[in-house]
Short mmCIF file of C-alpha atoms and ligand atoms in Angstrom, two decimals:
data_model
loop_
_atom_site.label_atom_id
_atom_site.label_comp_id
_atom_site.label_asym_id
_atom_site.label_seq_id
_atom_site.Cartn_x
_atom_site.Cartn_y
_atom_site.Cartn_z
CA UNK A 14 64.02 35.99 -90.97
CA UNK A 15 62.01 34.65 -87.08
CA UNK A 16 58.23 34.32 -88.05
CA UNK A 17 56.29 37.89 -87.22
CA UNK A 18 54.79 38.48 -83.96
CA UNK A 19 51.18 39.88 -83.90
CA UNK A 20 48.82 40.24 -81.35
CA UNK A 21 44.97 41.33 -79.82
CA UNK A 22 45.26 42.97 -76.87
CA UNK A 23 41.55 43.21 -75.53
CA UNK A 24 40.98 45.15 -72.18
CA UNK A 25 39.25 42.08 -69.93
CA UNK A 26 36.17 45.76 -69.24
CA UNK A 27 33.01 44.34 -71.49
CA UNK A 28 32.23 42.00 -73.58
CA UNK A 29 33.36 42.12 -76.93
CA UNK A 30 31.50 43.47 -79.29
CA UNK A 31 31.74 44.17 -83.54
CA UNK A 32 34.52 46.41 -83.44
CA UNK A 33 37.17 44.06 -81.76
CA UNK A 34 36.22 41.31 -83.49
CA UNK A 35 37.11 43.21 -86.79
CA UNK A 36 40.71 43.74 -84.82
CA UNK A 37 40.93 40.40 -83.50
CA UNK A 38 39.72 38.86 -87.12
CA UNK A 39 42.14 41.39 -89.45
CA UNK A 40 44.88 40.20 -86.47
CA UNK A 41 45.10 36.56 -87.41
CA UNK A 42 44.50 37.07 -91.24
CA UNK A 43 47.57 38.93 -91.51
CA UNK A 44 49.09 36.93 -89.50
CA UNK A 45 48.40 33.58 -91.26
CA UNK A 46 49.25 35.75 -94.34
CA UNK A 47 52.74 36.16 -93.03
CA UNK A 48 53.10 32.94 -91.53
CA UNK A 49 53.50 34.79 -88.45
CA UNK A 50 52.66 33.85 -84.42
CA UNK A 51 49.15 35.47 -83.26
CA UNK A 52 49.19 36.73 -78.97
CA UNK A 53 46.33 36.73 -76.97
CA UNK A 54 47.68 39.77 -74.38
CA UNK A 55 44.64 40.73 -71.90
CA UNK A 56 45.29 44.26 -71.11
CA UNK A 57 43.61 44.37 -67.13
CA UNK A 58 45.82 47.22 -65.14
CA UNK A 59 42.80 49.15 -64.54
CA UNK A 60 41.95 46.60 -61.26
CA UNK A 61 38.76 47.97 -60.95
CA UNK A 62 37.17 47.83 -64.41
CA UNK A 63 38.56 44.82 -65.46
CA UNK A 64 36.99 41.11 -64.47
CA UNK A 65 37.95 37.72 -64.82
CA UNK A 66 34.37 36.79 -66.51
CA UNK A 67 35.00 39.25 -69.07
CA UNK A 68 38.67 37.48 -69.89
CA UNK A 69 36.82 34.13 -70.14
CA UNK A 70 34.44 35.58 -72.34
CA UNK A 71 36.81 37.29 -74.88
CA UNK A 72 38.61 33.52 -75.14
CA UNK A 73 34.98 31.85 -75.65
CA UNK A 74 34.07 34.69 -78.37
CA UNK A 75 37.88 34.48 -79.88
CA UNK A 76 37.51 31.09 -80.30
CA UNK A 77 34.04 30.83 -81.61
CA UNK A 78 35.51 33.52 -84.46
CA UNK A 79 38.01 30.91 -85.33
CA UNK A 80 40.98 32.14 -83.63
CA UNK A 81 43.42 30.09 -82.36
CA UNK A 82 46.44 31.77 -79.94
CA UNK A 83 49.74 31.02 -78.26
CA UNK A 84 49.41 30.11 -74.79
CA UNK A 85 50.53 31.30 -71.98
CA UNK A 86 48.21 34.60 -72.36
CA UNK A 87 50.08 37.42 -70.67
CA UNK A 88 48.24 39.05 -68.51
CA UNK A 89 49.48 42.66 -67.78
CA UNK A 90 48.44 42.78 -63.59
CA UNK A 91 51.03 39.75 -63.70
CA UNK A 92 53.80 42.51 -64.95
CA UNK A 93 53.87 45.82 -62.31
CA UNK A 94 57.38 44.48 -61.93
CA UNK A 95 58.28 44.66 -65.95
CA UNK A 96 56.17 48.41 -65.95
CA UNK A 97 58.55 49.77 -62.99
CA UNK A 98 61.53 48.73 -63.90
CA UNK A 99 61.10 50.74 -67.02
CA UNK A 100 59.80 53.20 -65.49
CA UNK A 101 62.85 53.40 -63.17
CA UNK A 102 65.02 53.92 -66.19
CA UNK A 103 63.12 56.71 -67.63
CA UNK A 104 62.85 58.32 -64.03
CA UNK A 105 66.79 58.00 -64.01
CA UNK A 106 67.29 59.89 -67.20
CA UNK A 107 65.74 62.85 -65.53
CA UNK A 108 61.78 62.59 -67.67
CA UNK A 109 59.72 61.42 -65.15
CA UNK A 110 58.00 63.97 -62.41
CA UNK A 111 54.96 63.36 -60.21
CA UNK A 112 51.86 65.35 -60.07
CA UNK A 113 49.07 65.96 -57.75
CA UNK A 114 46.38 67.59 -59.70
CA UNK A 115 43.79 64.96 -60.41
CA UNK A 116 41.45 65.07 -63.33
CA UNK A 117 38.43 67.01 -62.34
CA UNK A 118 41.02 69.24 -60.68
CA UNK A 119 42.99 70.15 -64.59
CA UNK A 120 39.06 69.97 -65.81
CA UNK A 121 38.69 72.52 -63.65
CA UNK A 122 42.06 75.03 -64.15
CA UNK A 123 40.64 74.49 -67.71
CA UNK A 124 37.67 75.35 -67.14
CA UNK A 125 38.56 78.65 -65.29
CA UNK A 126 41.46 80.57 -68.24
CA UNK A 127 39.05 82.74 -70.82
CA UNK A 128 41.90 81.22 -73.71
CA UNK A 129 41.36 77.98 -74.57
CA UNK A 130 43.18 75.47 -73.30
CA UNK A 131 44.87 72.57 -75.67
CA UNK A 132 43.73 69.26 -75.06
CA UNK A 133 44.85 66.17 -76.04
CA UNK A 134 43.52 64.02 -79.73
CA UNK A 135 40.59 62.72 -76.59
CA UNK A 136 39.72 65.95 -75.95
CA UNK A 137 41.25 65.89 -72.41
CA UNK A 138 42.55 69.48 -71.10
CA UNK A 139 46.61 69.25 -71.54
CA UNK A 140 48.79 68.79 -67.98
CA UNK A 141 49.80 72.30 -67.54
CA UNK A 142 52.69 71.33 -65.82
CA UNK A 143 52.68 72.60 -62.53
CA UNK A 144 54.22 69.09 -60.99
CA UNK A 145 57.13 69.98 -62.81
CA UNK A 146 58.05 72.92 -60.97
CA UNK A 147 57.13 71.72 -57.42
CA UNK A 148 60.06 72.37 -55.05
CA UNK A 149 61.50 68.87 -54.20
CA UNK A 150 61.06 69.49 -50.56
CA UNK A 151 57.40 70.49 -51.52
CA UNK A 152 57.03 67.05 -53.82
CA UNK A 153 58.48 65.11 -50.50
CA UNK A 154 56.10 66.22 -48.00
CA UNK A 155 53.13 65.71 -50.81
CA UNK A 156 54.08 62.52 -50.86
CA UNK A 157 54.85 61.85 -47.34
CA UNK A 158 51.33 62.84 -46.06
CA UNK A 159 49.51 60.18 -48.66
CA UNK A 160 48.43 62.94 -51.58
CA UNK A 161 47.41 60.47 -54.56
CA UNK A 162 49.79 61.48 -57.51
CA UNK A 163 50.27 61.00 -61.34
CA UNK A 164 54.09 60.12 -62.76
CA UNK A 165 54.05 61.99 -65.69
CA UNK A 166 56.40 62.11 -68.72
CA UNK A 167 58.26 65.50 -69.17
CA UNK A 168 57.34 65.47 -73.12
CA UNK A 169 59.82 68.15 -74.37
CA UNK A 170 62.43 67.00 -72.25
CA UNK A 171 62.05 63.40 -73.78
CA UNK A 172 61.47 64.68 -77.19
CA UNK A 173 65.42 66.76 -77.11
CA UNK A 174 66.36 63.61 -75.91
CA UNK A 175 64.92 61.23 -78.20
CA UNK A 176 65.35 63.48 -81.37
CA UNK A 177 62.56 63.08 -84.41
CA UNK A 178 60.29 59.96 -84.71
CA UNK A 179 58.49 59.01 -87.39
CA UNK A 180 56.65 55.16 -87.81
CA UNK A 181 55.25 52.91 -90.72
CA UNK A 182 51.20 52.86 -90.78
CA UNK A 183 49.57 50.21 -92.80
CA UNK A 184 46.11 50.70 -93.49
CA UNK A 185 44.96 47.25 -92.73
CA UNK A 186 42.40 46.85 -95.31
CA UNK A 187 43.98 47.76 -98.69
CA UNK A 188 47.73 47.53 -97.01
CA UNK A 189 49.05 51.18 -98.43
CA UNK A 190 51.94 52.04 -96.10
CA UNK A 191 52.49 55.72 -94.85
CA UNK A 192 55.57 56.95 -92.94
CA UNK A 193 54.05 58.95 -90.19
CA UNK A 194 55.87 61.84 -88.37
CA UNK A 195 55.47 60.57 -84.23
CA UNK A 196 53.89 64.04 -82.72
CA UNK A 197 54.08 63.00 -79.13
CA UNK A 198 53.72 66.65 -77.86
CA UNK A 199 49.81 66.36 -78.80
CA UNK A 200 49.47 64.59 -75.47
CA UNK A 201 51.58 66.85 -72.99
CA UNK A 202 53.03 65.12 -70.54
CA UNK A 203 51.20 61.83 -70.16
CA UNK A 204 50.30 60.43 -67.31
CA UNK A 205 53.02 56.75 -67.17
CA UNK A 206 51.72 55.61 -63.74
CA UNK A 207 49.66 56.27 -60.90
CA UNK A 208 50.24 55.75 -57.13
CA UNK A 209 47.89 53.26 -57.27
CA UNK A 210 47.83 51.86 -60.78
CA UNK A 211 52.41 51.02 -61.27
CA UNK A 212 51.86 52.15 -65.20
CA UNK A 213 49.64 53.16 -67.62
CA UNK A 214 48.19 52.03 -71.05
CA UNK A 215 51.44 53.85 -72.73
CA UNK A 216 53.98 52.07 -70.63
CA UNK A 217 52.55 49.03 -70.42
CA UNK A 218 51.49 48.60 -73.76
CA UNK A 219 55.11 49.59 -75.12
CA UNK A 220 56.91 47.41 -73.08
CA UNK A 221 54.93 44.53 -73.26
CA UNK A 222 55.29 44.76 -77.58
CA UNK A 223 59.39 45.00 -76.97
CA UNK A 224 59.14 42.04 -74.01
CA UNK A 225 57.41 39.90 -76.15
CA UNK A 226 58.97 40.39 -79.75
CA UNK A 227 55.87 41.94 -81.59
CA UNK A 228 56.74 42.67 -85.08
CA UNK A 229 53.19 44.04 -86.37
CA UNK A 230 51.01 45.70 -84.05
CA UNK A 231 47.33 45.74 -85.80
CA UNK A 232 44.75 48.00 -84.20
CA UNK A 233 42.36 50.63 -84.94
CA UNK A 234 42.62 54.54 -85.89
CA UNK A 235 41.92 55.59 -82.72
CA UNK A 236 44.87 54.48 -81.36
CA UNK A 237 46.62 56.47 -84.39
CA UNK A 238 47.76 59.33 -82.20
CA UNK A 239 49.01 57.19 -79.50
CA UNK A 240 50.99 55.45 -81.57
CA UNK A 241 53.46 58.85 -81.77
CA UNK A 242 53.49 58.28 -77.54
CA UNK A 243 54.89 54.85 -77.75
CA UNK A 244 57.10 55.83 -80.80
CA UNK A 245 59.04 57.93 -78.34
CA UNK A 246 58.82 55.46 -75.27
CA UNK A 247 60.34 53.22 -77.55
CA UNK A 248 63.12 55.18 -78.58
CA UNK A 249 63.98 55.90 -75.33
CA UNK A 250 64.22 52.77 -73.67
CA UNK A 251 66.04 51.55 -76.62
CA UNK A 252 63.34 49.17 -77.85
CA UNK A 253 62.63 48.13 -81.83
CA UNK A 254 59.99 49.30 -83.12
CA UNK A 255 57.06 47.00 -84.51
CA UNK A 256 55.11 48.03 -87.72
CA UNK A 257 52.16 49.38 -87.37
CA UNK A 258 48.83 48.49 -89.22
CA UNK A 259 45.40 51.07 -88.18
CA UNK A 260 41.85 50.07 -89.45
CA UNK A 261 38.82 51.78 -89.90
CA UNK A 262 36.79 51.41 -86.63
CA UNK A 263 33.05 49.85 -86.65
CA UNK A 264 30.81 52.49 -86.22
CA UNK A 265 27.26 52.05 -84.61
CA UNK A 266 23.92 53.08 -87.33
CA UNK A 267 23.93 56.67 -85.77
CA UNK A 268 27.93 56.73 -86.63
CA UNK A 269 29.45 56.72 -83.47
CA UNK A 270 32.04 54.39 -81.86
CA UNK A 271 30.45 51.41 -79.95
CA UNK A 272 31.15 51.24 -76.76
CA UNK A 273 31.29 48.05 -74.47
CA UNK A 274 27.96 49.05 -73.12
CA UNK A 275 26.41 49.05 -76.06
CA UNK A 276 24.27 45.07 -75.86
CA UNK A 277 23.38 44.35 -79.53
CA UNK A 278 26.37 44.36 -80.91
CA UNK A 279 27.71 42.28 -78.88
CA UNK A 280 29.32 39.81 -79.64
CA UNK A 281 27.76 36.80 -77.60
CA UNK A 282 24.17 38.55 -78.66
CA UNK A 283 24.79 37.96 -81.89
CA UNK A 284 25.90 34.62 -81.05
CA UNK A 285 22.61 33.94 -79.47
CA UNK A 286 20.38 35.22 -82.57
CA UNK A 287 22.09 32.35 -84.54
CA UNK A 288 25.46 34.30 -86.86
CA UNK A 289 27.28 32.71 -87.67
CA UNK A 290 31.41 33.40 -87.53
CA UNK A 291 31.55 33.50 -91.30
CA UNK A 292 28.66 36.22 -91.11
CA UNK A 293 30.74 38.21 -88.96
CA UNK A 294 33.64 38.06 -91.47
CA UNK A 295 31.05 38.77 -94.64
CA UNK A 296 29.75 41.29 -92.49
CA UNK A 297 33.33 42.62 -92.21
CA UNK A 298 34.11 42.59 -96.28
CA UNK A 299 36.38 39.59 -95.29
CA UNK A 300 36.57 36.43 -96.72
N1 LIG B 12 44.18 47.38 -74.70
C1 LIG B 12 43.61 48.72 -75.85
C2 LIG B 12 42.43 48.05 -76.30
O1 LIG B 12 41.63 47.63 -75.93
C3 LIG B 12 44.43 48.17 -76.91
C4 LIG B 12 45.77 48.16 -76.72
C5 LIG B 12 46.42 47.92 -78.23
O2 LIG B 12 46.24 47.25 -79.38
O3 LIG B 12 47.54 48.70 -78.34
O4 LIG B 12 41.39 49.16 -76.67
#
C-alpha cells in the first residue's frame, strides 16, 4: 500500500491563529500515526489578499510548532493552468456557464423579493441562474464588452450526471466514522472561476488534492458542507475521493470562530508571551 498523504492547506492572507494550529497539529499527528506523508499547500489564489510575508510567517509558525513537511511546497498561484484544464473538461461536459451579476447585485435581488430567498450554508443568497438563460449572442456581447463575469457550475445538470454521492467523514479527535450523503445542491450554481481569477477555492482544492495524491483531508467542521461540492467535482473529473476528517473549531471567549484579524490568538503573539509549543498542544488536549 502506498503511504497515506495528508496536507495542511492554509491561505497566506493573515497570521495563523490557534484554529490553524489545531488543524495543522491534527494533520501532523494523524499522518505520523498512519506512517504517512505530510504536505503543506499554500492556497494563494486570491492575489488581492495573499502576501509572501504571511507565507513566510506560516512556515515559521509551523516549524515552531514542531511540524515537518515535504518540499517543495505547492503554491496554488503557480498552477492556474491545471485549474483551467479541469474547468475546460467540465465545460466540455456542458456544465459551465457565465454569469454577470456581482455579489452585491445578487444580494439586492434577494433582498427585493418578498418570499425568503434560499441561502447557501454560509448564509449567502443562492445565485438565481439567470446567466444560464442568456441567449448565446447576448452572452458573447457581454464578454466582448469586457463585462466582469463568473463561471458557474450548472448544479442540477452536474448532479444529474454524477448521480447520488457520499463521502466518509471521521471525527479527527475520536476517530468516529460516518458516511455522509453529499448535498452540493445546498450551494446552488457555485462559482468555479472568475474573469480575474481563473479558479475558485472549490475547483483548486479538488484539482490539487487529486494531483498531489492526497488520501486524507483533515480540516475544520466549517468545511463539512463544502465537502459535498468537492465530492461532486471529484466524481465529474474522475478523481478518487480522499477520506475526510473534520475537527471542531477553536472559538474565542465569546464563542465566535477565530478570525485572522484577532491579534490575541495569533500564534506569534502567544509565542512572544512565552508559551511553549507543548502548552499549545495541551490547550487542545493533544499529548
Ligand atoms: N485554504 C483553506 C483555509 O485556509 C483550507 C482548505 C482546505 O483545507 O480544504 O481555510
